[in-house]
GROMACS .gro file of C-alpha atoms in nm:
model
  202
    1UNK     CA    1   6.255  -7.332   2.016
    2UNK     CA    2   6.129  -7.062   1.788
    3UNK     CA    3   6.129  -6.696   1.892
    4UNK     CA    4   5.807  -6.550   1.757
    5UNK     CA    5   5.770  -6.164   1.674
    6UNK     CA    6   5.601  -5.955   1.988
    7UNK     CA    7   5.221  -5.940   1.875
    8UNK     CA    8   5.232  -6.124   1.593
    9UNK     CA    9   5.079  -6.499   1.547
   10UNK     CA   10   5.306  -6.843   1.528
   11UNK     CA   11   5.485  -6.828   1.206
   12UNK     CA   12   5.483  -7.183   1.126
   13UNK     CA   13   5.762  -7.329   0.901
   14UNK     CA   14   5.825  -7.658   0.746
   15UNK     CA   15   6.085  -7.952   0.781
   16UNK     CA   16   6.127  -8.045   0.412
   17UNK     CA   17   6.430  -8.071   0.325
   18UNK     CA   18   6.443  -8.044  -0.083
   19UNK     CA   19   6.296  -7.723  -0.185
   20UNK     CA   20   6.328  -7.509  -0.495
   21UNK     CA   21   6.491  -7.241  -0.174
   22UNK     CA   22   6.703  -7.462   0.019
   23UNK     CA   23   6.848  -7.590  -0.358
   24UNK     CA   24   6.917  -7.193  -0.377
   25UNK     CA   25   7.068  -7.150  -0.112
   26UNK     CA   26   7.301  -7.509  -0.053
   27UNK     CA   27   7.393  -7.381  -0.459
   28UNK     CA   28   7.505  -7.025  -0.271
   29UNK     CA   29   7.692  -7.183  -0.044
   30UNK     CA   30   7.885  -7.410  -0.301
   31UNK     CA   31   7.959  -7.086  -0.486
   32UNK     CA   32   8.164  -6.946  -0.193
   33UNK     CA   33   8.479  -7.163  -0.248
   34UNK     CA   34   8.461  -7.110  -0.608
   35UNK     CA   35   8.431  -6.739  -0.545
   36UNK     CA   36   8.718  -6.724  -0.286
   37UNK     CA   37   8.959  -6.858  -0.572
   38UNK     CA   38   8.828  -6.657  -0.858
   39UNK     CA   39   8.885  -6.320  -0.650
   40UNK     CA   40   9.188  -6.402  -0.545
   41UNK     CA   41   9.342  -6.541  -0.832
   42UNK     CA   42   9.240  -6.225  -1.023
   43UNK     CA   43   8.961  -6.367  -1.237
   44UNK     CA   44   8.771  -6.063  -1.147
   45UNK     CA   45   8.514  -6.168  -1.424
   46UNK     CA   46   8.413  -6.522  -1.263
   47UNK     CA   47   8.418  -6.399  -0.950
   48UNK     CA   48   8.159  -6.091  -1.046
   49UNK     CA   49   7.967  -6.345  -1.204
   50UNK     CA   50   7.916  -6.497  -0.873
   51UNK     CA   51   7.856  -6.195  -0.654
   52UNK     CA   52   7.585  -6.130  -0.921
   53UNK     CA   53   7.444  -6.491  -0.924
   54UNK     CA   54   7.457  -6.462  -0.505
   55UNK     CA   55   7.189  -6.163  -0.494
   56UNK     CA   56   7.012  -6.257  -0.760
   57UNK     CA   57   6.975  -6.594  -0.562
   58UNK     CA   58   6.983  -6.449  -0.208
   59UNK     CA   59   6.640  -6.273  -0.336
   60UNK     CA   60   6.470  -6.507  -0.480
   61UNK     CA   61   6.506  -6.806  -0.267
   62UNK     CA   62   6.357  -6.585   0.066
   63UNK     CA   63   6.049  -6.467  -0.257
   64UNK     CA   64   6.015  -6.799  -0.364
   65UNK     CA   65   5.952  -6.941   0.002
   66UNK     CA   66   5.764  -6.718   0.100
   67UNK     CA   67   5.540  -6.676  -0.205
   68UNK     CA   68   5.484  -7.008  -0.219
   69UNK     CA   69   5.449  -7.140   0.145
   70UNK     CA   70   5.836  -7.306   0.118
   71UNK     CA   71   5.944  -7.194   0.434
   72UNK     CA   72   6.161  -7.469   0.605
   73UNK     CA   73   6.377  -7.465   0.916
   74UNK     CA   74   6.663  -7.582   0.702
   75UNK     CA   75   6.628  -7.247   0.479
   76UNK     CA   76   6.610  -7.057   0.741
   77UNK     CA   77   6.931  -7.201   0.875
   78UNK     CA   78   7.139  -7.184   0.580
   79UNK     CA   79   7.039  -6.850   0.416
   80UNK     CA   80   7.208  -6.655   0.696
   81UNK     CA   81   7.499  -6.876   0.673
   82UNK     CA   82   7.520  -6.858   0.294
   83UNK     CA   83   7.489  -6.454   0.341
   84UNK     CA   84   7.724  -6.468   0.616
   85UNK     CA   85   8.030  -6.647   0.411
   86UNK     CA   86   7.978  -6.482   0.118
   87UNK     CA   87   8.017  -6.121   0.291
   88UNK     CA   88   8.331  -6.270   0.453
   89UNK     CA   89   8.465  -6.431   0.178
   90UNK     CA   90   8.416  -6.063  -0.016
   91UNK     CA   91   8.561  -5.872   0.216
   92UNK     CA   92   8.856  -6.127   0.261
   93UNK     CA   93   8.855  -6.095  -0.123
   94UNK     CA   94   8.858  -5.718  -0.200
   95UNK     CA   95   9.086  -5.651   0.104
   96UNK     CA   96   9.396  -5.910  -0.027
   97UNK     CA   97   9.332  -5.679  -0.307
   98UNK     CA   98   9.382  -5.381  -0.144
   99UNK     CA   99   9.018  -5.305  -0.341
  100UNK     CA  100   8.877  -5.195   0.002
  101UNK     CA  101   9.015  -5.058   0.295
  102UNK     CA  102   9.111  -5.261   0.607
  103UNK     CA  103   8.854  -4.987   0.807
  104UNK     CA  104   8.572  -5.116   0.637
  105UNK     CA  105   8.653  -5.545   0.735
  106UNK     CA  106   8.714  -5.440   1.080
  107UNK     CA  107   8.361  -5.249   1.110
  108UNK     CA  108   8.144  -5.503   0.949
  109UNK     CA  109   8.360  -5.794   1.160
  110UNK     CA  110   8.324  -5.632   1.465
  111UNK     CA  111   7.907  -5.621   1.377
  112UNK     CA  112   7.906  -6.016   1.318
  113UNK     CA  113   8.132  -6.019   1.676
  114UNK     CA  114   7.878  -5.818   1.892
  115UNK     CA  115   7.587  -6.060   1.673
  116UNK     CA  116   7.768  -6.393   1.790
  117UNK     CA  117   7.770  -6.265   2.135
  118UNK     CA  118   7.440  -6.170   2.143
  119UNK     CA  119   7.350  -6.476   1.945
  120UNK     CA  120   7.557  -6.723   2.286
  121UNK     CA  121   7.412  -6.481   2.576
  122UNK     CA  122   7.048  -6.559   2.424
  123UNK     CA  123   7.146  -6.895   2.410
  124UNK     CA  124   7.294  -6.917   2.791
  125UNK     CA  125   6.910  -6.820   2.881
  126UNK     CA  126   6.723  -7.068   2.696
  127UNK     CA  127   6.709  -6.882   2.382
  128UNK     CA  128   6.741  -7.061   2.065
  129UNK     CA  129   6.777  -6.711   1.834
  130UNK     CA  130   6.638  -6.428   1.695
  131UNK     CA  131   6.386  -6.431   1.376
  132UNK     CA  132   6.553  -6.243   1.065
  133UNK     CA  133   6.473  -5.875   1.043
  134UNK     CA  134   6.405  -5.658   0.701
  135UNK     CA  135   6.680  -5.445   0.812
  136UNK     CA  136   6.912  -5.726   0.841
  137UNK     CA  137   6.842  -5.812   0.540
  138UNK     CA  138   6.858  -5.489   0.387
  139UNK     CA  139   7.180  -5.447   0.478
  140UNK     CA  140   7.299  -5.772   0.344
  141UNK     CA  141   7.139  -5.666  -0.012
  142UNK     CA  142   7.352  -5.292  -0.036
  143UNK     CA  143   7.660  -5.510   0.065
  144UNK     CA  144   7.595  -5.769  -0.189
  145UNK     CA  145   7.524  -5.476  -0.427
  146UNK     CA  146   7.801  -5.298  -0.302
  147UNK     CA  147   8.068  -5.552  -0.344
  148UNK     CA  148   8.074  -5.618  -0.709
  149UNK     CA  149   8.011  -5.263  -0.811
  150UNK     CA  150   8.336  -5.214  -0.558
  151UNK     CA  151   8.538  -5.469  -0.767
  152UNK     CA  152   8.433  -5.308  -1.152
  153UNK     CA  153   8.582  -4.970  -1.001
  154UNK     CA  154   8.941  -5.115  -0.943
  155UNK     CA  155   8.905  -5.098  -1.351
  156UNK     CA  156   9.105  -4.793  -1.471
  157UNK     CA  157   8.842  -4.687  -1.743
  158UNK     CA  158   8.527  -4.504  -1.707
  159UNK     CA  159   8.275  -4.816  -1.600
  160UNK     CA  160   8.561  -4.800  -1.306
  161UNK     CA  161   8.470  -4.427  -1.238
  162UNK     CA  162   8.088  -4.564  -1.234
  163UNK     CA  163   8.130  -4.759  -1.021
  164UNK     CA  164   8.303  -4.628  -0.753
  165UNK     CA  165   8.054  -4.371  -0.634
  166UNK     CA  166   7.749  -4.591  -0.691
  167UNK     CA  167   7.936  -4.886  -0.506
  168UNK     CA  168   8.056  -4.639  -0.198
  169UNK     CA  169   7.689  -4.539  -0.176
  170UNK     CA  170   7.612  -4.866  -0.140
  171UNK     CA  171   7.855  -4.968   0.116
  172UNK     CA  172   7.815  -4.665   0.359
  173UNK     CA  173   7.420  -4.759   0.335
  174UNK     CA  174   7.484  -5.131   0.429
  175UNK     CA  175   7.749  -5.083   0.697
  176UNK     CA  176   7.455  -4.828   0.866
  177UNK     CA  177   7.189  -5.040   0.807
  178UNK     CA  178   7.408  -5.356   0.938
  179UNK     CA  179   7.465  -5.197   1.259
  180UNK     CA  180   7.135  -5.067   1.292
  181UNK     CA  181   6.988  -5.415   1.268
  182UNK     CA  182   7.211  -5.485   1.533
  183UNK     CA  183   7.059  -5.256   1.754
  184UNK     CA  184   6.704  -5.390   1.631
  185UNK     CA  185   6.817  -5.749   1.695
  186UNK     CA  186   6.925  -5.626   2.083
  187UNK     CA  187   6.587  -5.451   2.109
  188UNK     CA  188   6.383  -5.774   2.029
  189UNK     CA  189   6.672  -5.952   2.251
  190UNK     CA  190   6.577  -5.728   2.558
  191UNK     CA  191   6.212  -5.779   2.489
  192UNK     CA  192   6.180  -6.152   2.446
  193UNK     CA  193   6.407  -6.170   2.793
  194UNK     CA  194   6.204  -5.969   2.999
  195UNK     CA  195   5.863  -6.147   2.857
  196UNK     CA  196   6.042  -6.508   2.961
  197UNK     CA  197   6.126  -6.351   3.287
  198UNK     CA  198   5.761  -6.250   3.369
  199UNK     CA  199   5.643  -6.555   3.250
  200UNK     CA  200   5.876  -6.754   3.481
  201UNK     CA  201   5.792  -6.569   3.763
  202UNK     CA  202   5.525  -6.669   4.025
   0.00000   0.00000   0.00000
């Protein structure tokens, strides 16, 4: 089942399948493996390429939905997914680099951990999962902002020295807002919970 928004009317989406979105996003997901070997083979220009294509995609498949009344329950299932393994892939990335610290995996890991554990307690009560939140996805643009501007500063040249501060400001920004949605997400959690309990109850 759907969890709707407090005080907001049914959001209804669709069940197609092949949409100009989902094609985004199944195209994201493709890109992951491909983007895993570039980084880690060291062909730091392919694998920018990708992080670039990745937001630029990310964006325009959530605009294109909803601009155009695509919204689908498969979209909805594989953007966070696509998001998801392209964050982890990065950070995998960038850390067997040594391009990032191991501080920074560990925080943004431990996030998705306290997420999934949310994500299987709502579950245990009936609870099929939360709607996304601007926050969320906030976050998920600084990081996917973040992470290429993080790789051009490993250059030793001045588009390196750029970089680095613009990148930084973009990481700090999306590990906050990351955890913050977190919170958010726990919020809604607590709310939805306690209006299924009332309703329940004689």
């Amino acid at each position: 089942m759907e969890i709707e928004k407090v005080g907001e009317p049914q959001h209804v989406v669709s069940e197609r399948l092949l949409t100009i979105p989902n094609v985004l996003s199944i195209l994201r997901l493709l890109g992951v493996p491909v983007f895993l070997w570039a980084i880690l083979s060291g062909r730091d220009g392919l694998a920018l390429l990708l992080l670039l294509l990745s937001g630029v995609t990310d964006y325009l498949d959530g605009k294109i939905a909803r601009q155009f009344n695509m919204e689908s329950r498969l979209g909805g299932f594989l953007d966070p997914i696509a998001d998801r393994l392209y964050i982890l892939a990065t950070l995998f990335g960038l850390m067997w680099r040594d391009i990032i610290p191991v501080w920074l995996v560990v925080v943004l890991l431990a996030r998705e951990l306290v997420m999934a554990m949310m994500l299987l307690y709502l579950r245990s009560r009936g609870q099929v999962g939360l709607p996304v939140h601007f926050v969320g996805k906030a976050a998920t643009f600084n990081l996917l902002y973040a992470f290429p501007l993080l790789l051009l500063a490993h250059r030793d040249d001045w588009i390196g020295d750029l970089a680095r501060p613009v990148g930084w400001g973009f990481a700090w920004w999306g590990v906050v807002l990351y955890w913050l949605a977190a919170v958010l997400y726990a919020v809604h959690a607590r709310i939805v919970l306690t209006q299924g309990a009332r309703t329940v109850t004689p």
